[in-house]
Amino acid sequence: MSKPIIGDAAGAGGFRKPTGEESRALRAELEDFNAQYSLVLDEGDLQAWPEFFTEDAFYSVTARENFDHDMPVGLVHCEGKGMLKDRAFAIQHTAMFAPRYLRHYITNTLAIGVSDDGAVVARANYMVLETLHDDPTTHIHQAGSYHDIFARGEDGALLLRRRICVYDSLIIPTALVFPV
Amino acid sequence: MSKPIIGDAAGAGGFRKPTGEESRALRAELEDFNAQYSLVLDEGDLQAWPEFFTEDAFYSVTARENFDHDMPVGLVHCEGKGMLKDRAFAIQHTAMFAPRYLRHYITNTLAIGVSDDGAVVARANYMVLETLHDDPTTHIHQAGSYHDIFARGEDGALLLRRRICVYDSLIIPTALVFPV
Amino acid sequence: MSKPIIGDAAGAGGFRKPTGEESRALRAELEDFNAQYSLVLDEGDLQAWPEFFTEDAFYSVTARENFDHDMPVGLVHCEGKGMLKDRAFAIQHTAMFAPRYLRHYITNTLAIGVSDDGAVVARANYMVLETLHDDPTTHIHQAGSYHDIFARGEDGALLLRRRICVYDSLIIPTALVFPV
């Protein structure tokens, strides 16, 4: 898998750096998108989760150490919306795990590349807090950043063509079954 | 107390789902509001806190478990601005607690319903970090989400008609005396 | 050093309180700035960090206890872009510290003062999470708020003329070598 498109590299793949005005207009769209995405995950509505992606979407959750060294291995690796649906179904119907609440906090949203057909390269930092039902304390489950490429749906709304969730923690959380 | 107005249910009470453009315009207003609200609480200016609410406002802090089961019981329960003022006064003048700093982080702000008279149904995730004066570490005090209904003041600015703070933690923090 | 310019005091130094509309337009600019600033620090690109400041910039990291009592002492204290560059160079070339990932989360951004020449007084809450390479858990490294004054560069873009990072923790983190 290629490295994320950032800064000067934003020219790759038909992307150019957005102007200040474009960047600020895109921020509002990206923040709306990410807030809706998180709401679905925070409320455990996994069936709705794949609808944030394009049909040919790529989704993965990978350690920063691997990502920085261009190692394609990931904790989660989905190619195509079908695999996302399978994953959501599996979690809801077959996975065994202790009951918990997850809550997403997404900050530092930034459009770093745009193309003439409306696609957007974006970044954001995410933090997932976890509260287990049998433990009173809320703790940091995962901290990392989204490396995203958005396309446009038929109605012009943003859809994820690629979301790589790059987490800082070096030990794989054994309980990571939910999407990030 | 009724469940929060979300998604399809946004039609209830004269609310409809905002268009993408409305949603993005409201985001800026909501984020300004929440940043000012948090600033007042972070600086311990409790007297200013009730001014973010309408006269007939409802404010509560309740566990997610209770909220999800429509249990109206809450850790804090205020009906009307008078009760909010009483609470702020009591904390500043009578409460006994260890000195601490609190800091609010509000993310994932989202307008999910609007009405023709300018009212807004909104959500946001909040995290309150706490630093006790006799403990060097900063820890997560409370994580949860705001379930808000905003009205408009005479000057057109947003005012909270309802804020339900739904926290994920299952054990009630014994030191919860401050508003969230 | 003087106290931060907040609320009524925003009139000091030629600053006035922004209108609601101005405040919302500035929010987008401030959030873009802070997201780019954080991205540079999260990726360890310290050489790019001084470029967010004016030539005569003031930068400090200080405890809230000191700040609230007008004590100018700080953990970090830089006057002028030259000192910022020196600091960045020293960290990259001479400092000894355990390898770690840092990640910034900036929320509650708010413009509280504007002047006719485009300068802006602003606030934001920040949280820095730290993941040491030899420890699987991600923890809160520092929580606090930015007390900023922005000027405009020749291209009209925001530049920091002053950033005071006021942290809540009472014990100085011994490992604080990186900018916040």
Coordinates of C-alpha atoms in Angstrom, one line a residue:
Chain A
M1 CA 0.0 0.0 0.0
S2 CA 1.3 3.4 -0.9
K3 CA 2.1 6.1 1.7
P4 CA -0.6 8.7 2.4
I5 CA -0.9 11.7 0.1
I6 CA 0.3 14.6 2.2
G7 CA 1.6 18.1 1.6
D8 CA 3.8 18.3 -1.6
A9 CA 2.8 14.8 -2.5
A10 CA -0.8 16.0 -2.8
G11 CA -0.2 16.5 -6.5
A12 CA -0.1 12.8 -7.0
G13 CA -3.1 11.1 -8.5
G14 CA -4.6 14.3 -9.8
F15 CA -4.8 16.0 -6.4
R16 CA -3.7 19.5 -5.7
K17 CA -3.4 21.5 -2.5
P18 CA -6.7 23.3 -1.7
T19 CA -6.7 27.0 -1.4
G20 CA -7.4 28.5 2.0
E21 CA -11.0 29.1 1.1
E22 CA -11.5 25.6 -0.4
S23 CA -9.9 24.1 2.7
R24 CA -12.3 25.9 5.0
A25 CA -15.4 25.0 3.0
L26 CA -14.3 21.4 2.9
R27 CA -13.7 21.4 6.7
A28 CA -17.4 21.9 7.4
E29 CA -18.3 19.0 5.1
L30 CA -15.6 16.7 6.5
E31 CA -16.6 17.5 10.1
D32 CA -20.3 16.8 9.4
F33 CA -19.3 13.5 7.8
N34 CA -17.0 12.4 10.6
A35 CA -19.6 13.4 13.3
Q36 CA -22.2 11.3 11.6
Y37 CA -19.8 8.4 11.1
S38 CA -18.9 8.5 14.8
L39 CA -22.5 8.8 16.0
V40 CA -23.3 5.5 14.2
L41 CA -20.3 3.8 15.8
D42 CA -20.9 5.3 19.3
E43 CA -24.5 4.0 19.2
G44 CA -23.4 0.6 18.0
D45 CA -25.4 0.9 14.8
L46 CA -23.0 -1.3 12.8
Q47 CA -25.4 -2.0 10.0
A48 CA -25.3 1.7 9.0
W49 CA -21.5 1.9 9.1
P50 CA -20.7 0.5 5.5
E51 CA -23.0 3.1 4.0
F52 CA -20.3 5.7 4.6
F53 CA -18.1 4.0 2.0
T54 CA -18.0 3.7 -1.8
E55 CA -18.6 0.3 -3.4
D56 CA -14.8 -0.1 -4.1
A57 CA -13.7 1.3 -0.7
F58 CA -10.5 0.3 1.1
Y59 CA -10.6 0.3 4.9
S60 CA -7.9 -0.8 7.3
V61 CA -6.7 -0.4 10.8
T62 CA -2.9 -0.5 11.1
A63 CA -0.1 0.3 13.6
R64 CA 1.8 3.5 13.0
E65 CA 5.0 1.5 13.0
N66 CA 3.8 -0.6 10.1
F67 CA 2.4 2.4 8.3
D68 CA 5.5 4.4 8.6
H69 CA 7.5 1.5 7.1
D70 CA 5.1 0.9 4.2
M71 CA 4.1 -2.5 5.7
P72 CA 0.7 -3.3 4.3
V73 CA -0.2 -5.6 7.2
G74 CA -3.1 -4.4 9.3
L75 CA -5.2 -5.5 12.2
V76 CA -8.2 -5.0 10.0
H77 CA -8.2 -5.0 6.2
C78 CA -11.3 -4.7 4.1
E79 CA -11.4 -4.3 0.3
G80 CA -14.8 -3.4 -1.0
K81 CA -18.1 -2.5 0.6
G82 CA -19.0 -6.2 0.7
M83 CA -16.2 -7.0 3.1
L84 CA -17.3 -4.1 5.3
K85 CA -20.8 -5.4 5.4
D86 CA -19.5 -8.9 6.3
R87 CA -17.4 -7.5 9.1
A88 CA -20.3 -5.5 10.5
F89 CA -22.6 -8.5 10.3
A90 CA -20.0 -10.8 12.0
I91 CA -19.5 -8.4 14.9
Q92 CA -23.2 -8.1 15.5
H93 CA -24.1 -11.7 15.2
T94 CA -21.1 -13.9 16.1
A95 CA -18.4 -12.1 18.0
M96 CA -17.9 -12.8 21.7
F97 CA -16.8 -9.8 23.8
A98 CA -17.5 -8.1 27.0
P99 CA -20.2 -5.4 26.8
R100 CA -18.7 -1.9 26.6
Y101 CA -19.4 1.6 25.5
L102 CA -17.1 3.2 22.9
R103 CA -17.0 6.9 22.2
H104 CA -15.1 8.6 19.4
Y105 CA -13.5 12.1 19.5
I106 CA -12.4 13.4 16.2
T107 CA -10.3 16.6 16.0
N108 CA -7.8 18.4 13.8
T109 CA -9.8 17.7 10.6
L110 CA -7.9 19.0 7.5
A111 CA -8.4 18.8 3.8
I112 CA -4.9 18.4 2.3
G113 CA -5.7 17.6 -1.3
V114 CA -8.6 18.1 -3.8
S115 CA -9.2 17.0 -7.4
D116 CA -11.3 18.5 -10.1
D117 CA -13.9 15.7 -9.8
G118 CA -14.6 16.7 -6.1
A119 CA -12.4 14.0 -4.5
V120 CA -10.7 15.0 -1.3
V121 CA -7.6 13.8 0.6
A122 CA -8.1 14.5 4.3
R123 CA -6.6 13.8 7.7
A124 CA -8.0 13.9 11.2
N125 CA -6.9 12.7 14.7
Y126 CA -9.2 10.3 16.5
M127 CA -9.4 9.0 20.0
V128 CA -11.7 6.2 21.1
L129 CA -12.6 6.0 24.8
E130 CA -13.8 2.7 26.2
T131 CA -16.0 2.0 29.2
L132 CA -16.4 -1.6 30.1
H133 CA -19.7 -2.5 31.8
D134 CA -17.8 -4.1 34.7
D135 CA -15.2 -1.5 35.3
P136 CA -16.1 2.0 36.5
T137 CA -13.2 3.8 34.8
T138 CA -13.2 5.2 31.2
H139 CA -9.9 4.7 29.5
I140 CA -8.2 5.4 26.2
H141 CA -8.8 2.5 23.9
Q142 CA -7.1 3.8 20.8
A143 CA -5.4 7.0 19.6
G144 CA -4.4 7.6 16.0
S145 CA -5.2 9.4 12.8
Y146 CA -7.4 8.9 9.8
H147 CA -5.7 8.9 6.4
D148 CA -8.7 9.4 4.1
I149 CA -9.6 9.7 0.5
F150 CA -13.2 10.8 -0.2
A151 CA -15.1 10.5 -3.4
R152 CA -18.6 12.0 -4.2
G153 CA -21.8 10.0 -4.3
E154 CA -24.5 10.7 -6.9
D155 CA -26.0 13.4 -4.7
G156 CA -22.6 15.1 -4.3
A157 CA -22.2 14.0 -0.7
L158 CA -18.8 12.7 0.6
L159 CA -18.2 9.0 0.7
L160 CA -15.0 7.2 1.9
R161 CA -13.1 5.6 -0.9
R162 CA -10.2 4.9 1.5
R163 CA -9.9 5.2 5.3
I164 CA -6.7 4.0 6.9
C165 CA -6.9 4.2 10.7
V166 CA -3.2 4.5 11.8
Y167 CA -3.0 3.9 15.6
D168 CA -0.1 4.9 17.8
S169 CA -0.3 2.1 20.4
L170 CA 2.3 -0.5 19.7
I171 CA 0.5 -3.5 21.2
I172 CA -2.5 -4.7 19.4
P173 CA -5.5 -4.3 21.6
T174 CA -6.9 -7.8 21.9
A175 CA -10.4 -6.6 22.2
L176 CA -10.4 -4.6 19.0
V177 CA -13.4 -6.0 17.2
F178 CA -15.3 -2.8 16.5
P179 CA -14.6 -0.5 13.5
V180 CA -12.8 2.7 14.3
Chain B
M1 CA -38.4 12.0 29.8
S2 CA -38.5 11.2 26.2
K3 CA -35.7 9.7 24.2
P4 CA -33.4 12.1 22.2
I5 CA -34.6 13.2 18.9
I6 CA -32.3 11.5 16.4
G7 CA -32.4 10.7 12.7
D8 CA -35.9 9.7 11.5
A9 CA -37.3 10.8 14.8
A10 CA -36.1 14.4 14.1
G11 CA -39.5 15.0 12.5
A12 CA -41.1 14.9 16.0
G13 CA -42.0 18.2 17.7
G14 CA -41.9 20.2 14.4
F15 CA -38.3 19.3 13.7
R16 CA -37.0 18.2 10.3
K17 CA -33.6 17.0 9.2
P18 CA -31.4 19.9 8.2
T19 CA -30.1 20.1 4.6
G20 CA -26.3 19.7 4.2
E21 CA -25.9 23.4 3.8
E22 CA -28.1 24.2 6.9
S23 CA -26.2 21.6 8.9
R24 CA -22.8 23.2 8.1
A25 CA -24.0 26.7 8.9
L26 CA -25.4 25.5 12.2
R27 CA -22.2 23.7 13.0
A28 CA -20.3 27.0 13.3
E29 CA -23.0 28.5 15.6
L30 CA -23.1 25.3 17.8
E31 CA -19.3 25.1 18.1
D32 CA -19.1 28.8 19.1
F33 CA -21.8 28.2 21.7
N34 CA -20.1 25.1 23.1
A35 CA -16.6 26.7 23.2
Q36 CA -18.0 29.7 25.1
Y37 CA -20.0 27.3 27.4
S38 CA -16.9 25.3 28.1
L39 CA -14.6 28.3 28.7
V40 CA -16.9 29.5 31.5
L41 CA -16.8 26.1 33.2
D42 CA -13.1 25.5 32.6
E43 CA -12.4 28.9 34.3
G44 CA -14.8 28.1 37.2
D45 CA -17.1 31.1 36.4
L46 CA -20.2 29.3 37.6
Q47 CA -22.3 32.5 37.9
A48 CA -22.1 32.9 34.1
W49 CA -23.2 29.3 33.4
P50 CA -27.0 29.6 33.8
E51 CA -26.9 32.4 31.2
F52 CA -26.5 29.8 28.5
F53 CA -30.0 28.5 29.1
T54 CA -33.6 29.7 28.5
E55 CA -35.8 30.5 31.5
D56 CA -37.7 27.2 31.1
A57 CA -34.6 25.1 30.5
F58 CA -34.2 21.5 31.5
Y59 CA -30.7 20.3 32.4
S60 CA -29.6 16.9 33.6
V61 CA -26.6 14.6 34.0
T62 CA -27.5 11.0 33.7
A63 CA -25.9 7.6 33.1
R64 CA -26.1 6.1 29.6
E65 CA -27.6 3.0 31.1
N66 CA -30.5 4.9 32.5
F67 CA -30.9 7.1 29.4
D68 CA -31.0 4.1 27.1
H69 CA -33.8 2.6 29.2
D70 CA -35.8 5.8 29.4
M71 CA -35.2 6.0 33.2
P72 CA -35.6 9.7 34.1
V73 CA -33.4 9.5 37.2
G74 CA -30.3 11.6 36.9
L75 CA -27.3 12.5 39.0
V76 CA -28.2 16.1 38.4
H77 CA -31.7 17.3 37.5
C78 CA -32.6 21.0 37.1
E79 CA -35.9 22.4 35.8
G80 CA -35.8 26.1 35.0
K81 CA -33.1 28.6 35.1
G82 CA -33.8 29.3 38.8
M83 CA -32.6 25.8 39.7
L84 CA -29.5 26.2 37.6
K85 CA -28.7 29.5 39.4
D86 CA -29.3 27.8 42.8
R87 CA -27.0 25.0 41.9
A88 CA -24.2 27.3 40.7
F89 CA -24.6 29.4 43.9
A90 CA -24.5 26.3 46.1
I91 CA -21.4 25.0 44.5
Q92 CA -19.6 28.3 44.8
H93 CA -20.6 29.0 48.4
T94 CA -21.3 25.8 50.3
A95 CA -19.8 22.8 48.6
M96 CA -16.8 21.0 50.2
F97 CA -14.5 19.4 47.7
A98 CA -10.8 19.1 47.0
P99 CA -9.4 21.8 44.7
R100 CA -9.1 20.7 41.1
Y101 CA -8.9 21.9 37.5
L102 CA -11.5 20.7 35.0
R103 CA -11.1 21.0 31.2
H104 CA -13.8 20.3 28.6
Y105 CA -13.2 18.9 25.2
I106 CA -16.2 19.0 22.9
T107 CA -16.1 17.2 19.5
N108 CA -18.4 15.7 16.9
T109 CA -20.8 18.5 17.0
L110 CA -23.8 17.8 14.8
A111 CA -27.2 19.5 14.1
I112 CA -29.7 16.7 13.6
G113 CA -33.0 18.6 13.6
V114 CA -34.2 22.2 12.8
S115 CA -37.6 23.8 13.1
D116 CA -39.0 26.8 11.3
D117 CA -38.7 29.0 14.4
G118 CA -34.9 28.5 14.5
A119 CA -34.8 25.8 17.2
V120 CA -32.1 23.2 16.7
V121 CA -31.7 19.6 17.9
A122 CA -28.0 18.8 18.3
R123 CA -25.5 16.3 19.5
A124 CA -21.9 16.5 20.6
N125 CA -19.4 14.3 22.4
Y126 CA -17.8 15.7 25.5
M127 CA -14.8 14.6 27.6
V128 CA -14.0 16.3 30.9
L129 CA -10.4 15.9 32.1
E130 CA -9.7 16.5 35.8
T131 CA -6.4 17.5 37.6
L132 CA -6.5 17.4 41.3
H133 CA -4.2 19.9 43.0
D134 CA -2.6 17.1 45.1
D135 CA -2.1 14.6 42.3
P136 CA 0.2 15.2 39.3
T137 CA -1.7 13.1 36.8
T138 CA -4.5 14.4 34.7
H139 CA -7.3 11.8 34.2
I140 CA -10.6 11.3 32.5
H141 CA -13.3 12.5 34.8
Q142 CA -16.3 11.9 32.5
A143 CA -17.0 10.9 28.9
G144 CA -20.3 11.2 27.3
S145 CA -22.5 13.1 24.9
Y146 CA -24.8 16.1 25.0
H147 CA -28.4 15.6 23.8
D148 CA -29.4 19.2 23.2
I149 CA -32.4 21.3 22.1
F150 CA -31.6 24.9 21.4
A151 CA -34.0 27.8 21.2
R152 CA -33.3 31.4 20.0
G153 CA -32.9 34.4 22.3
E154 CA -34.3 37.8 21.4
D155 CA -31.1 38.6 19.6
G156 CA -31.3 35.4 17.6
A157 CA -28.4 33.8 19.4
L158 CA -28.7 30.1 20.5
L159 CA -29.8 29.3 24.1
L160 CA -30.1 25.8 25.6
R161 CA -33.7 24.8 26.2
R162 CA -32.6 21.3 27.1
R163 CA -29.2 19.8 27.7
I164 CA -29.0 16.2 28.8
C165 CA -25.4 15.1 29.6
V166 CA -25.4 11.3 29.1
Y167 CA -22.2 9.8 30.5
D168 CA -20.8 6.4 29.7
S169 CA -19.2 5.6 33.0
L170 CA -21.3 3.2 35.1
I171 CA -20.2 4.2 38.5
I172 CA -21.3 7.7 39.6
P173 CA -18.2 9.8 40.2
T174 CA -18.6 10.8 43.8
A175 CA -16.9 14.1 43.2
L176 CA -19.3 15.2 40.6
V177 CA -20.4 18.6 41.9
F178 CA -19.6 20.8 38.9
P179 CA -21.8 21.2 35.9
V180 CA -20.8 19.4 32.7
Chain C
M1 CA 3.7 39.0 31.4
S2 CA 0.2 40.3 31.3
K3 CA -2.9 38.2 31.8
P4 CA -4.7 36.8 28.7
I5 CA -7.1 39.0 26.9
I6 CA -10.5 37.6 27.6
G7 CA -14.1 38.8 27.4
D8 CA -14.4 42.4 28.5
A9 CA -10.7 42.8 28.5
A10 CA -10.7 42.1 24.8
G11 CA -10.9 45.9 24.3
A12 CA -7.3 46.2 25.4
G13 CA -4.6 46.7 22.8
G14 CA -7.0 47.7 20.1
F15 CA -8.9 44.5 20.2
R16 CA -12.7 44.4 20.3
K17 CA -15.1 41.4 20.7
P18 CA -15.9 39.9 17.3
T19 CA -19.5 39.8 16.1
G20 CA -21.1 36.4 15.8
E21 CA -20.5 36.3 12.1
E22 CA -16.8 37.4 12.4
S23 CA -16.3 34.8 15.1
R24 CA -17.7 32.0 12.9
A25 CA -15.6 33.0 9.9
L26 CA -12.5 33.2 12.1
R27 CA -13.2 29.8 13.6
A28 CA -12.6 28.1 10.2
E29 CA -9.3 29.9 9.8
L30 CA -8.2 29.1 13.3
E31 CA -9.1 25.5 13.1
D32 CA -7.2 25.1 9.8
F33 CA -4.2 26.8 11.4
N34 CA -4.3 24.6 14.5
A35 CA -4.8 21.4 12.5
Q36 CA -1.7 22.2 10.3
Y37 CA 0.3 23.1 13.4
S38 CA -0.6 19.9 15.1
L39 CA 0.1 17.8 12.1
V40 CA 3.6 19.0 12.0
L41 CA 4.2 18.2 15.6
D42 CA 2.5 14.8 15.5
E43 CA 4.7 13.8 12.6
G44 CA 7.8 15.1 14.4
D45 CA 8.6 17.7 11.7
L46 CA 10.2 20.1 14.1
Q47 CA 11.9 22.1 11.4
A48 CA 8.6 23.3 10.1
W49 CA 7.3 24.3 13.5
P50 CA 8.8 27.8 13.8
E51 CA 7.2 28.7 10.4
F52 CA 3.9 29.1 12.2
F53 CA 5.2 32.1 14.1
T54 CA 6.0 35.7 13.4
E55 CA 9.6 36.9 13.6
D56 CA 9.0 38.6 16.9
A57 CA 6.8 35.8 18.3
F58 CA 6.6 34.9 22.0
Y59 CA 6.1 31.2 22.9
S60 CA 5.9 29.7 26.3
V61 CA 4.7 26.6 28.1
T62 CA 3.7 27.4 31.7
A63 CA 1.7 25.9 34.6
R64 CA -1.9 27.2 35.1
E65 CA -1.0 27.9 38.7
N66 CA 1.8 30.2 37.6
F67 CA -0.3 31.8 34.8
D68 CA -3.2 32.5 37.1
H69 CA -0.9 34.3 39.5
D70 CA 0.9 36.3 36.8
M71 CA 4.1 34.5 37.4
P72 CA 6.1 34.8 34.2
V73 CA 8.2 31.7 34.9
G74 CA 7.6 28.9 32.4
L75 CA 8.8 25.5 31.5
V76 CA 9.7 26.7 28.1
H77 CA 10.2 30.4 27.2
C78 CA 11.1 31.6 23.7
E79 CA 11.3 35.2 22.5
G80 CA 11.6 35.6 18.8
K81 CA 11.6 33.1 15.9
G82 CA 15.3 32.5 16.3
M83 CA 14.8 31.0 19.7
L84 CA 12.1 28.7 18.3
K85 CA 14.5 27.5 15.6
D86 CA 17.2 27.0 18.1
R87 CA 14.9 24.9 20.3
A88 CA 13.7 22.8 17.3
F89 CA 17.2 22.2 16.2
A90 CA 18.4 21.3 19.7
I91 CA 15.6 18.7 20.1
Q92 CA 16.3 17.1 16.8
H93 CA 20.0 17.0 17.1
T94 CA 21.1 16.9 20.7
A95 CA 18.2 15.8 23.1
M96 CA 18.3 12.4 24.7
F97 CA 14.8 10.9 25.3
A98 CA 13.0 7.7 24.9
P99 CA 11.3 7.3 21.5
R100 CA 7.6 8.1 21.6
Y101 CA 4.6 9.1 19.6
L102 CA 2.7 12.3 20.5
R103 CA -0.7 13.2 19.2
H104 CA -2.5 16.6 19.6
Y105 CA -6.2 17.0 20.0
I106 CA -7.3 20.6 19.8
T107 CA -10.9 21.5 20.6
N108 CA -13.1 24.5 21.7
T109 CA -11.4 26.9 19.4
L110 CA -12.7 30.4 19.9
A111 CA -11.9 33.9 18.6
I112 CA -12.4 36.3 21.5
G113 CA -10.9 39.5 20.1
V114 CA -10.2 41.1 16.7
S115 CA -8.4 44.3 15.6
D116 CA -8.8 46.4 12.5
D117 CA -5.5 45.2 11.1
G118 CA -6.7 41.5 11.2
A119 CA -5.0 40.4 14.4
V120 CA -7.0 37.9 16.4
V121 CA -7.0 36.9 20.1
A122 CA -8.0 33.3 20.4
R123 CA -8.3 30.4 22.8
A124 CA -8.4 26.6 22.4
N125 CA -8.2 23.6 24.6
Y126 CA -5.4 21.1 23.8
M127 CA -4.6 17.6 24.9
V128 CA -1.4 15.8 24.1
L129 CA -1.5 12.0 24.2
E130 CA 1.8 10.1 24.5
T131 CA 2.7 6.5 23.5
L132 CA 6.1 5.4 24.5
H133 CA 7.6 2.8 22.3
D134 CA 8.3 0.4 25.2
D135 CA 4.9 0.8 26.8
P136 CA 1.6 -0.4 25.2
T137 CA -0.7 2.1 26.8
T138 CA -1.4 5.5 25.5
H139 CA -1.7 8.1 28.3
I140 CA -2.5 11.8 28.7
H141 CA 0.8 13.7 28.5
Q142 CA -0.5 17.2 29.0
A143 CA -3.9 19.0 29.1
G144 CA -4.3 22.7 28.9
S145 CA -5.3 25.7 26.8
Y146 CA -3.7 27.9 24.2
H147 CA -3.8 31.6 24.9
D148 CA -3.0 33.0 21.5
I149 CA -2.5 36.3 19.6
F150 CA -2.4 35.9 15.8
A151 CA -1.1 38.4 13.3
R152 CA -1.4 38.3 9.5
G153 CA 1.5 37.4 7.2
E154 CA 2.1 39.2 3.9
D155 CA -0.3 36.8 2.2
G156 CA -3.0 37.5 4.7
A157 CA -2.6 34.1 6.4
L158 CA -2.6 33.7 10.2
L159 CA 0.7 33.6 12.1
L160 CA 1.3 33.2 15.8
R161 CA 2.6 36.4 17.4
R162 CA 2.0 34.8 20.9
R163 CA 1.2 31.3 22.0
I164 CA 1.1 30.6 25.7
C165 CA 0.4 26.9 26.5
V166 CA -1.1 26.9 29.9
Y167 CA -1.2 23.3 31.3
D168 CA -3.3 22.1 34.2
S169 CA -1.0 19.4 35.6
L170 CA 0.9 20.6 38.6
I171 CA 4.0 18.5 38.4
I172 CA 6.3 19.4 35.5
P173 CA 6.5 16.4 33.1
T174 CA 10.2 15.6 33.2
A175 CA 10.0 14.3 29.6
L176 CA 8.6 17.6 28.2
V177 CA 11.1 18.4 25.5
F178 CA 8.8 18.7 22.5
P179 CA 6.8 21.8 21.7
V180 CA 3.1 21.7 22.4

